[in-house]
Amino acid sequence: MSTNKTKSILLKTAKYLAITFVVIIGLLFLTPIIFADKIKEQIKKTANEKLTAELNYSDVSVSFFQHFPSLTLTLSDLSLNGSAPYKNEKFITAKEVSFGIDVASLVFSKEVKIDQIYLSDSFINVKVNPKGEANYNVYKSSSQAATSKDTSETALKLERIEILNSKIIYDDQSTKVHFDAFGFNYLGKGDLNKAVFDLYSKAKIEKLNIAYEGEPYLMNKKIDADLITKVNVNSLSFFFQQNNLKINQLLVDFKGKFDFLKDGYNMDFVIKSDNSDLYDVFTAFPPKYITWLSKTELKGNTNLLLTLKGDYIASQKIAPDLNLDIKIDNGFVNYNKSAFPVSNLNLDIKTKVPSLNPDLVMVDAQNLSLNINKDYLKSKFNIKGVNTPDINADFKAKIDLEKLTKALGIPDIVLKGSLAGDLKANGIFDQKNKLFPVTKGILDLENGYLKTPYYPNPITNITIKSKIENQKGTFDDLKVSLKPTQFTFEGKPVFVEADLSNFNDLAYDIKAKGELDVNKIYKVFSQKGLDLDGFIKADLVLKGKQSDAEKGNYSKLYNKGTLELRNIGVASEYLPKKFIIKEGIFKINQDKMSFNNFLAAYGESDFKLNGYLQNVFNYVTTKTGVLRGSFKVTSRYINVDEFMSSTPANTSVTQTKTETTAPQTEAKQTGVIIIPANLNLQFVANAQKVNFDKLNLQNAVGNLSMNKGKLTMQNTGFNLIGCNVSMNATYQALTLQKANFEYAVKASDFDIKRAYNEIEVFRKMASAAEKAQGIVSVDYQLKGRLNGNMDPVYPSLTGGGTLSVKDVKVRGLKMFNAVSKQTNTESIKNPDVSKVDIKTTIKNNIMTVERFKFKFAGFRPRIEGTTSLDGKLNLKMRLGLPPFGIFGIPLTVTGTQNNPKVKVGRKSEDLEETKDTE
């Protein structure tokens, strides 16, 4: 073949290829333009038919070049809202969302088939509320979509999903699981249009954070995953067939299934990592361990297995079973190049948490052992349950604690000393049924040293020699010996020796001597919510049996010594403030702890006490021990209001949105005064001044006792507004917000005008006395219930008594004004009453006034009837006319104290009783 002919063929071929290429390029440009309108028309139509949520975007484009060679429809700046109840919040936002389109469906079919989806720079925000309602249910089910009459539609025939450089936040308040994924890249392939399909996935996450119940579990972890998942669209279930995960350097195999239920989830997960390096395991731990890991040489073979199986339905409190197995063989730990590394670290622990219930937890540690040179620690234990645990434990150790803490790199604490232990325990610990594991062993510490970050100076010279023995598995066979125990703190030594046996009837032999600064001790063992301070100096010998102390067999006890207290702050759950013992020396003799001129304070109140306490040791060491005592108390000032329990009421405040919303405070009840049930104390009290609910009492005296949670006051007297008052009372709290009381009071000849001006409670209960003057005496008995503000609950009140009035002038009283107006009798407006006894009884919120008569200005009124404690009136009145009251006008007084209605006649309607619901 000639050269010219060859050139000609090549030129023709090149020409046709060029034409073909130009046509193809032209088609690539023209096809999207030709079909653009058809595609764009169906976007919103598809959104309306397929989505239940609001979809928005800024622009639409169609191109072959976005994800060549696929023809792609791209929505720019897309935002898709969530499903109910999150319809007004964004579910997905993305810089670009592209849909790959089957070109053949454009040309030959009425429907446009979408087989690929691409998301770039997206934010997927998944939310589930506490009821289990989620925001991702945006895709209409087939039954919903079928209501569309138009057969022409856009079909999802997905075969590929790709997500680039995106962020996911998953916040599930029903399971309390939260995770964030940043730099998320995902590629998923499969025929997603089928009801059941296999999804092949590759995922990479630059940074993953996982938290459960607010506690971080994984932080800043890098994830590389290769997954095969079988998806069932009809039942919305996922079956994870083959899943290889890499969390930082830890390889994890993940299998299982996950089904969406109507109101929760069904889970069956198996997550395991076999034959991993211990160092790789720690790379998956939270950040604080990563800091530790950077300074630590770590070796060892590790096996991890976690399973989670069952339903999680928050509304029914149903939760899956959790199992966690951890095994470490031949571990080696050396923090910061310590001279004494930990070797032969072996750990084999199996943990079961049925229904995620901590009370049912089972921990089986078949081996926990390590060596530091010839030193060793070897332990195994099995624990079932939390409330009444079944314990089987074996602990042996001979180890230098300083070497151990340095090799493990335990932060923020310096611990030294030689620990020797050999302890075995097997059985149930049940305080209620007096069961204790069969136990035998010793635990000794020599040359101990402890320093914490809470206080600059350490506790030194710690020596503990302890022995524990129990052969029968009961409280009465338990024996504990501490001989000796000593330590030095702030240069002051403390010595304790103790023999304790029979914890059913505790036999004790204790010697204690030394000085303690309680405030500094508290700082060393700081604990949130605990508040202690002050100074204690002790020189005590305590020997005896609990039963002898309880029964008063004091001749069988040998308790002697002194206990000096200064500025001890005693915090109690019953009192909102701290009770301060300023100074006092207890002299202990047998079971009696006596003291002279003991000074104490509580808030603004001051106390000087003389007397004794009994059964102190039993009270302190048991929950049932009753503290007995007798005191003479003198005080310059007592503010009773400060003793109120500060419990907030369970009330809610509805906020209304305004342009400037003012801060709203939640309504609170202060709570009733609580009298602890395990006190039996007698007080003879004398206080110069007592403040109680804005009442100022002078020279208060009386006998007060507290026994079994009940407060009793006998022959108590005080002076109020110049009037001598005597009363007897009982009081008992039922809950933090409820108390019962009984009260009897006698007050002779007090001035009404002064009472109205100076006593707020009198103004509230006797508002009619505003314009009255004169002398009144009271003899009244009342019982009922108090609420959380220590106010009486009116329907609960029952009682009665007599109110005697003498030389009383009433001016401008609305009821007499109304009577005057109705009877056209001017002189009845302002009656002057010489002497009258008014007898009343109270029940079901109604005060019944017995018939009483009085006379003034020639008139002889007679009054009887009922009034309600909230001010309603139903009184019958006969106005006897001068000269002798033989003739009279019958009247009824109804309405309220502030707005009385007077009518001539005898007919009236009874007031409605309000019975106490409790």
PDB file of C-alpha atoms in Angstrom, residues 273-372:
ATOM      1  CA  SER A 273     -11.612  -6.917  68.535  1.00  0.00           C
ATOM      2  CA  ASP A 274      -9.485 -10.072  68.635  1.00  0.00           C
ATOM      3  CA  ASN A 275      -5.747 -10.237  69.329  1.00  0.00           C
ATOM      4  CA  SER A 276      -5.319  -6.469  69.348  1.00  0.00           C
ATOM      5  CA  ASP A 277      -2.312  -4.721  70.780  1.00  0.00           C
ATOM      6  CA  LEU A 278      -3.015  -3.022  74.123  1.00  0.00           C
ATOM      7  CA  TYR A 279      -1.472   0.197  72.792  1.00  0.00           C
ATOM      8  CA  ASP A 280      -3.894   0.220  69.822  1.00  0.00           C
ATOM      9  CA  VAL A 281      -6.836  -0.244  72.173  1.00  0.00           C
ATOM     10  CA  PHE A 282      -5.877   2.887  74.142  1.00  0.00           C
ATOM     11  CA  THR A 283      -5.743   4.978  70.945  1.00  0.00           C
ATOM     12  CA  ALA A 284      -9.563   4.592  70.864  1.00  0.00           C
ATOM     13  CA  PHE A 285      -9.955   5.917  74.431  1.00  0.00           C
ATOM     14  CA  PRO A 286     -11.020   9.469  75.455  1.00  0.00           C
ATOM     15  CA  PRO A 287      -8.532  12.358  75.119  1.00  0.00           C
ATOM     16  CA  LYS A 288      -7.235  12.333  78.720  1.00  0.00           C
ATOM     17  CA  TYR A 289      -5.976   8.759  78.155  1.00  0.00           C
ATOM     18  CA  ILE A 290      -4.315   9.799  74.898  1.00  0.00           C
ATOM     19  CA  THR A 291      -2.264  12.364  76.866  1.00  0.00           C
ATOM     20  CA  TRP A 292      -1.289   9.584  79.295  1.00  0.00           C
ATOM     21  CA  LEU A 293      -0.555   7.226  76.378  1.00  0.00           C
ATOM     22  CA  SER A 294       1.922   9.642  74.807  1.00  0.00           C
ATOM     23  CA  LYS A 295       4.182   9.191  77.868  1.00  0.00           C
ATOM     24  CA  THR A 296       3.608   5.462  78.380  1.00  0.00           C
ATOM     25  CA  GLU A 297       5.220   2.305  77.063  1.00  0.00           C
ATOM     26  CA  LEU A 298       2.342  -0.132  76.659  1.00  0.00           C
ATOM     27  CA  LYS A 299       2.364  -3.741  75.455  1.00  0.00           C
ATOM     28  CA  GLY A 300       0.063  -6.715  75.665  1.00  0.00           C
ATOM     29  CA  ASN A 301      -2.447  -8.838  73.796  1.00  0.00           C
ATOM     30  CA  THR A 302      -6.086  -7.770  74.114  1.00  0.00           C
ATOM     31  CA  ASN A 303      -9.479  -9.290  73.285  1.00  0.00           C
ATOM     32  CA  LEU A 304     -12.643  -7.202  73.513  1.00  0.00           C
ATOM     33  CA  LEU A 305     -16.258  -8.325  73.046  1.00  0.00           C
ATOM     34  CA  LEU A 306     -19.342  -6.141  73.443  1.00  0.00           C
ATOM     35  CA  THR A 307     -22.880  -7.340  72.757  1.00  0.00           C
ATOM     36  CA  LEU A 308     -26.114  -5.366  72.960  1.00  0.00           C
ATOM     37  CA  LYS A 309     -29.295  -7.354  72.401  1.00  0.00           C
ATOM     38  CA  GLY A 310     -33.003  -6.585  72.872  1.00  0.00           C
ATOM     39  CA  ASP A 311     -35.646  -3.877  72.513  1.00  0.00           C
ATOM     40  CA  TYR A 312     -35.119  -0.278  73.578  1.00  0.00           C
ATOM     41  CA  ILE A 313     -38.525   1.356  74.182  1.00  0.00           C
ATOM     42  CA  ALA A 314     -38.130   4.437  76.373  1.00  0.00           C
ATOM     43  CA  SER A 315     -41.840   4.964  77.030  1.00  0.00           C
ATOM     44  CA  GLN A 316     -42.213   1.425  78.465  1.00  0.00           C
ATOM     45  CA  LYS A 317     -38.817   1.456  80.217  1.00  0.00           C
ATOM     46  CA  ILE A 318     -37.668  -1.553  78.178  1.00  0.00           C
ATOM     47  CA  ALA A 319     -33.931  -1.755  77.518  1.00  0.00           C
ATOM     48  CA  PRO A 320     -31.572  -4.301  75.894  1.00  0.00           C
ATOM     49  CA  ASP A 321     -29.051  -6.574  77.644  1.00  0.00           C
ATOM     50  CA  LEU A 322     -25.421  -5.427  77.618  1.00  0.00           C
ATOM     51  CA  ASN A 323     -22.433  -7.786  77.885  1.00  0.00           C
ATOM     52  CA  LEU A 324     -18.824  -6.599  77.945  1.00  0.00           C
ATOM     53  CA  ASP A 325     -15.813  -8.946  78.066  1.00  0.00           C
ATOM     54  CA  ILE A 326     -12.254  -7.613  78.378  1.00  0.00           C
ATOM     55  CA  LYS A 327      -9.132  -9.772  78.371  1.00  0.00           C
ATOM     56  CA  ILE A 328      -5.499  -8.643  78.580  1.00  0.00           C
ATOM     57  CA  ASP A 329      -2.577 -11.131  78.476  1.00  0.00           C
ATOM     58  CA  ASN A 330       1.082 -10.450  79.354  1.00  0.00           C
ATOM     59  CA  GLY A 331       0.551  -6.714  79.708  1.00  0.00           C
ATOM     60  CA  PHE A 332       3.391  -4.297  80.294  1.00  0.00           C
ATOM     61  CA  VAL A 333       2.915  -0.705  81.528  1.00  0.00           C
ATOM     62  CA  ASN A 334       5.637   1.844  82.132  1.00  0.00           C
ATOM     63  CA  TYR A 335       4.679   5.500  82.560  1.00  0.00           C
ATOM     64  CA  ASN A 336       7.331   8.155  81.995  1.00  0.00           C
ATOM     65  CA  LYS A 337      10.230   5.659  81.990  1.00  0.00           C
ATOM     66  CA  SER A 338       9.692   4.525  85.578  1.00  0.00           C
ATOM     67  CA  ALA A 339      12.476   2.375  87.076  1.00  0.00           C
ATOM     68  CA  PHE A 340       9.890  -0.191  88.192  1.00  0.00           C
ATOM     69  CA  PRO A 341       7.458  -1.025  85.351  1.00  0.00           C
ATOM     70  CA  VAL A 342       4.344  -3.158  85.746  1.00  0.00           C
ATOM     71  CA  SER A 343       4.742  -6.541  84.066  1.00  0.00           C
ATOM     72  CA  ASN A 344       2.667  -9.720  83.751  1.00  0.00           C
ATOM     73  CA  LEU A 345      -0.501  -7.604  83.712  1.00  0.00           C
ATOM     74  CA  ASN A 346      -3.393  -9.996  83.231  1.00  0.00           C
ATOM     75  CA  LEU A 347      -7.036  -9.029  83.197  1.00  0.00           C
ATOM     76  CA  ASP A 348     -10.052 -11.210  82.455  1.00  0.00           C
ATOM     77  CA  ILE A 349     -13.396  -9.528  83.240  1.00  0.00           C
ATOM     78  CA  LYS A 350     -16.887 -10.432  82.023  1.00  0.00           C
ATOM     79  CA  THR A 351     -19.658  -7.921  82.777  1.00  0.00           C
ATOM     80  CA  LYS A 352     -23.396  -8.417  82.238  1.00  0.00           C
ATOM     81  CA  VAL A 353     -26.004  -5.666  82.599  1.00  0.00           C
ATOM     82  CA  PRO A 354     -29.472  -7.200  81.972  1.00  0.00           C
ATOM     83  CA  SER A 355     -31.961  -4.604  80.651  1.00  0.00           C
ATOM     84  CA  LEU A 356     -29.255  -1.945  81.175  1.00  0.00           C
ATOM     85  CA  ASN A 357     -30.286  -2.041  84.857  1.00  0.00           C
ATOM     86  CA  PRO A 358     -27.356  -1.283  87.210  1.00  0.00           C
ATOM     87  CA  ASP A 359     -29.147  -3.119  90.038  1.00  0.00           C
ATOM     88  CA  LEU A 360     -28.849  -6.390  88.071  1.00  0.00           C
ATOM     89  CA  VAL A 361     -25.183  -5.997  87.116  1.00  0.00           C
ATOM     90  CA  MET A 362     -22.935  -9.078  87.243  1.00  0.00           C
ATOM     91  CA  VAL A 363     -19.141  -8.751  87.188  1.00  0.00           C
ATOM     92  CA  ASP A 364     -16.937 -11.833  86.893  1.00  0.00           C
ATOM     93  CA  ALA A 365     -13.246 -10.965  87.171  1.00  0.00           C
ATOM     94  CA  GLN A 366     -11.552 -14.333  86.785  1.00  0.00           C
ATOM     95  CA  ASN A 367      -8.108 -12.796  86.970  1.00  0.00           C
ATOM     96  CA  LEU A 368      -6.624  -9.418  87.840  1.00  0.00           C
ATOM     97  CA  SER A 369      -2.911  -9.707  88.474  1.00  0.00           C
ATOM     98  CA  LEU A 370       0.390  -7.889  87.981  1.00  0.00           C
ATOM     99  CA  ASN A 371       4.018  -7.842  89.100  1.00  0.00           C
ATOM    100  CA  ILE A 372       6.588  -5.185  89.897  1.00  0.00           C
TER     101      ILE A 372
END
